[in-house]
Coordinates of N, CA, C and O in Angstrom, one line a residue:
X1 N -24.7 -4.9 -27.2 CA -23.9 -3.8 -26.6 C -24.1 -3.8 -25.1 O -25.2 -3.9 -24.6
X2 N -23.0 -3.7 -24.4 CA -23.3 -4.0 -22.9 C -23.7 -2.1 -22.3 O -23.5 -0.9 -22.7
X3 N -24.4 -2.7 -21.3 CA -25.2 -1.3 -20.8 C -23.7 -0.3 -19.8 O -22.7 -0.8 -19.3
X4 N -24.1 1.1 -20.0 CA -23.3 1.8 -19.0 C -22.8 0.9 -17.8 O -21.7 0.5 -17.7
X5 N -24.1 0.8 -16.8 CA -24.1 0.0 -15.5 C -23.0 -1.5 -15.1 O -22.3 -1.9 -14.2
X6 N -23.6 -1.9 -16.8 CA -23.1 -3.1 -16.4 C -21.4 -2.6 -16.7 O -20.6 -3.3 -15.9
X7 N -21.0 -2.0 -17.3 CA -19.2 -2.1 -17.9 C -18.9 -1.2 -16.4 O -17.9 -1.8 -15.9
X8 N -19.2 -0.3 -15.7 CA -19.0 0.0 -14.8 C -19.0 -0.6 -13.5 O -18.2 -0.1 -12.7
X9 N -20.1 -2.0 -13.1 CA -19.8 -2.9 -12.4 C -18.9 -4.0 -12.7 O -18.5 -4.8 -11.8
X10 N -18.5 -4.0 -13.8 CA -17.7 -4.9 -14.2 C -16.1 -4.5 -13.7 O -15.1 -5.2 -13.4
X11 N -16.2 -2.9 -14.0 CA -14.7 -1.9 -13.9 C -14.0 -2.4 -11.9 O -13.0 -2.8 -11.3
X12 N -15.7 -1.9 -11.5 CA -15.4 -1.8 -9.6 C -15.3 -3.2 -9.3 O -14.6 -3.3 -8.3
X13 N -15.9 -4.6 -9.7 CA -15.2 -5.2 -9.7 C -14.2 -6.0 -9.7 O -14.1 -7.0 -9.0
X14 N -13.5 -5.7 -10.6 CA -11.9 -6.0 -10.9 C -11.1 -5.1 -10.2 O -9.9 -5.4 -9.7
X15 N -11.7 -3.9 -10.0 CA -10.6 -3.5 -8.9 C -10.5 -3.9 -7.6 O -9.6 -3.7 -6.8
X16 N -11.9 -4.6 -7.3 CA -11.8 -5.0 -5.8 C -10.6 -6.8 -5.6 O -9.9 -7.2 -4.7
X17 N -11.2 -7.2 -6.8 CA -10.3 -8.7 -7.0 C -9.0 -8.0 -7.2 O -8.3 -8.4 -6.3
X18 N -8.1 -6.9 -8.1 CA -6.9 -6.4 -7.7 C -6.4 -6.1 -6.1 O -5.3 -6.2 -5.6
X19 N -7.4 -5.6 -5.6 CA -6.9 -5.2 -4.0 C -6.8 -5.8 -3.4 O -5.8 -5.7 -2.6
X20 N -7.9 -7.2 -3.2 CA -7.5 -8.2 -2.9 C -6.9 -9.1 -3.1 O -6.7 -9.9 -2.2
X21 N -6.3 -9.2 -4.1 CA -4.9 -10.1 -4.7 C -3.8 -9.0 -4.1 O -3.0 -9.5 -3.3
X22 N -3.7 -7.7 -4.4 CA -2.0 -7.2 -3.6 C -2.4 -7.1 -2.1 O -1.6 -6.6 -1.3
X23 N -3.6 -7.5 -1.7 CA -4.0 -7.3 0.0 C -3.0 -8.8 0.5 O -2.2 -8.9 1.5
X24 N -3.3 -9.8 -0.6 CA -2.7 -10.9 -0.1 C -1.6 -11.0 -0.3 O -1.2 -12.0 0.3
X25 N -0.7 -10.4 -0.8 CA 0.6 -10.4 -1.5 C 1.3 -9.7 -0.6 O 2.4 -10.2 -0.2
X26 N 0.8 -8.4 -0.1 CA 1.5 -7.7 0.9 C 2.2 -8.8 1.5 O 1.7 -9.9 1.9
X27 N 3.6 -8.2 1.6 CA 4.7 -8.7 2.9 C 4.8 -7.7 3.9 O 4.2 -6.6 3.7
X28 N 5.4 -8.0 5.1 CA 6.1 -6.4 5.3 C 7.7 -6.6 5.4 O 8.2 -7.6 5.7
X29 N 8.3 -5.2 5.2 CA 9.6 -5.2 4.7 C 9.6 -3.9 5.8 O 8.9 -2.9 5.9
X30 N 11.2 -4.8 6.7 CA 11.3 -3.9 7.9 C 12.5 -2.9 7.3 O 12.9 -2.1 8.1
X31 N 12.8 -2.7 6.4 CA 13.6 -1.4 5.8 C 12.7 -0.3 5.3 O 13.1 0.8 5.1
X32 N 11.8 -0.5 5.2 CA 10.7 0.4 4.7 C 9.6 0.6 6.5 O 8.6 1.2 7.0
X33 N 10.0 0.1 6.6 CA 9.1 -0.1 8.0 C 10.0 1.3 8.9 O 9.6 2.4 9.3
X34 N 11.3 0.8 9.0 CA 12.2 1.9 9.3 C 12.6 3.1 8.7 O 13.2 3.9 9.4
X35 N 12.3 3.3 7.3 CA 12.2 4.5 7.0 C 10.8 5.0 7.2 O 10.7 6.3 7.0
X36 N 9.9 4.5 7.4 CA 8.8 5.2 8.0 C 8.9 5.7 9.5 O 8.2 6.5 10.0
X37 N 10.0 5.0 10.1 CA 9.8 5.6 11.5 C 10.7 6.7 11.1 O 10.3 7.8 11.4
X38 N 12.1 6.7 10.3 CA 12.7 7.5 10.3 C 12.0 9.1 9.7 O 12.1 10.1 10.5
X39 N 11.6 9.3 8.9 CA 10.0 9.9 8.1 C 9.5 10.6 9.6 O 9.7 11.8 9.8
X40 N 8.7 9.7 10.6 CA 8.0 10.4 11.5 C 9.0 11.0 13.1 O 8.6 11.9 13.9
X41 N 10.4 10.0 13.1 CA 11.2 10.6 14.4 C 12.6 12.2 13.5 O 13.3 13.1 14.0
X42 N 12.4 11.9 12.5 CA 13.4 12.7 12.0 C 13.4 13.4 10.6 O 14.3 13.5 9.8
X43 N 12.0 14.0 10.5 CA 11.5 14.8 8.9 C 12.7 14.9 8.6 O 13.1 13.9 8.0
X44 N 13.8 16.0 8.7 CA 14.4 16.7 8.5 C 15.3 16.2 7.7 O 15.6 16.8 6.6
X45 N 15.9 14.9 8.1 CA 16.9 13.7 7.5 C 15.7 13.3 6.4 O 16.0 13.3 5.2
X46 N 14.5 13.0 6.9 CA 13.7 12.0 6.0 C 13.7 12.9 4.2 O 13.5 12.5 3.1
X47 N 13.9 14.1 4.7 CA 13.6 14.9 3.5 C 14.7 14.9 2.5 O 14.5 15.1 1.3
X48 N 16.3 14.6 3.2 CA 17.1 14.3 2.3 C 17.0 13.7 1.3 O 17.4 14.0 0.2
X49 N 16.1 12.2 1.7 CA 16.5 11.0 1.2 C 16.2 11.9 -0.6 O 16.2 13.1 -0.9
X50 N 16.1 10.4 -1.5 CA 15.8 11.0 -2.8 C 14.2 10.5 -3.0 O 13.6 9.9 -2.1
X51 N 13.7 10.9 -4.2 CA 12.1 10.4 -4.4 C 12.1 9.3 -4.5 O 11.1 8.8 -4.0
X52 N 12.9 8.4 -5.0 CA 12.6 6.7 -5.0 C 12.0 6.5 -3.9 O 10.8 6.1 -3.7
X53 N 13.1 6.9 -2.7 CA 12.6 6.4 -1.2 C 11.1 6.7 -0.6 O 10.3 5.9 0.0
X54 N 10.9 7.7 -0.9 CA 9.5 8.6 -0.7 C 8.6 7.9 -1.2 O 7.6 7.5 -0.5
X55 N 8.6 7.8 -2.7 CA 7.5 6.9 -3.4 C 7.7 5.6 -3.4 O 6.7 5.0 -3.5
X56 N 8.6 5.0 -3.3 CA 8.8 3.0 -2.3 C 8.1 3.1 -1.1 O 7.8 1.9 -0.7
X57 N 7.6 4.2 0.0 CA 7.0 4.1 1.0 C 6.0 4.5 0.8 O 5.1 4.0 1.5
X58 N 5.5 5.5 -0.1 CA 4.1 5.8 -0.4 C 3.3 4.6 -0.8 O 2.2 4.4 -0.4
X59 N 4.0 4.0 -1.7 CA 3.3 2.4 -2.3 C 3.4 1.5 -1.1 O 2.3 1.2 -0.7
X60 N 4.1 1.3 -0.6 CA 4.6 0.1 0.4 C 3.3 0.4 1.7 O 2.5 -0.4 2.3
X61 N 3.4 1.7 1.8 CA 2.2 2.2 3.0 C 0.9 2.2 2.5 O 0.0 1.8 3.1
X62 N 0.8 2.5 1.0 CA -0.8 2.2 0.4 C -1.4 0.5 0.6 O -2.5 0.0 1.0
X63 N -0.2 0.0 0.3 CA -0.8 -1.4 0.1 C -1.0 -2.1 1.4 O -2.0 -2.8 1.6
X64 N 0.1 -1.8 2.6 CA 0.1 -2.1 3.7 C -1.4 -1.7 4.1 O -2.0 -2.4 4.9
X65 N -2.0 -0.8 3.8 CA -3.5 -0.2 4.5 C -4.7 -0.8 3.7 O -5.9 -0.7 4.0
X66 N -4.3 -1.3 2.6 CA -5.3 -2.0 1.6 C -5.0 -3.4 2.1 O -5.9 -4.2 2.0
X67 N -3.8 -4.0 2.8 CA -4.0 -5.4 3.5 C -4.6 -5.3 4.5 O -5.2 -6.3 4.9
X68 N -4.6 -4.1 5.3 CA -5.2 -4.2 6.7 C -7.1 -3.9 6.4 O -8.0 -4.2 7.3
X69 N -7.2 -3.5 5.6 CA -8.2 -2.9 5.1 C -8.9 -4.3 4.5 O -9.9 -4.0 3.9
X70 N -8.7 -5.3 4.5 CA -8.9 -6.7 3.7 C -8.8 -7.8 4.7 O -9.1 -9.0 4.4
X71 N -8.4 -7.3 5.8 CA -8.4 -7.9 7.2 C -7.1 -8.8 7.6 O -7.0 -9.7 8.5
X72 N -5.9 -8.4 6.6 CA -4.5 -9.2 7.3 C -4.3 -8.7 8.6 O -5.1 -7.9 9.1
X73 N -3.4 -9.2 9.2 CA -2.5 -8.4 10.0 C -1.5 -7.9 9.8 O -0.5 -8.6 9.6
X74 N -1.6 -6.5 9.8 CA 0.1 -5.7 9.5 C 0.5 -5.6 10.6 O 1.4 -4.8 10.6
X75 N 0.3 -6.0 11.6 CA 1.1 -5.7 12.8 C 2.8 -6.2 12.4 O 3.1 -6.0 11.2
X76 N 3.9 -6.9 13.5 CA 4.7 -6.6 13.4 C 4.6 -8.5 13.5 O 3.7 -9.1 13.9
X77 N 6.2 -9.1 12.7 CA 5.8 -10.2 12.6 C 4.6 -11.4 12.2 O 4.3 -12.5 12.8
X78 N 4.0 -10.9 11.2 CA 2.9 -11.3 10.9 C 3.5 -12.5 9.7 O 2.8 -13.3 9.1

């Protein structure tokens, strides 16, 4: 029978080998890139959009910060 400890180290890490595999996967995608500026120069428009858009940037910005966080570069042209 495997111990608490161990199935729990086993859990954290596979999630760190997933982060690091979509750390490496990250692209960036300048239509999402532009609705994030649109998002920060124009809430008001940004709020129109529908939830797809909202949660396609929520994911797109999670992973973007889990590539930078893994030491890519998200800068611009990378």
């Amino acid at each position: 029978m495997i111990s608490k400890h161990l199935w729990n180290a086993e859990r954290v890490k596979g999630r760190v080998n997933r982060e690091r595999l979509r750390a490496a996967a990250w692209k960036r995608d300048e239509r999402l890139e532009k609705l994030a500026h649109l998002r920060d120069t124009q809430p008001d428009l940004y709020d129109r959009l529908g939830s797809v858009a909202h949660i396609a940037l929520g994911h797109y910005e999670g992973d973007k910060k889990n590539a930078a966080a893994h030491g890519r570069n998200v800068d611009e042209r990378n």
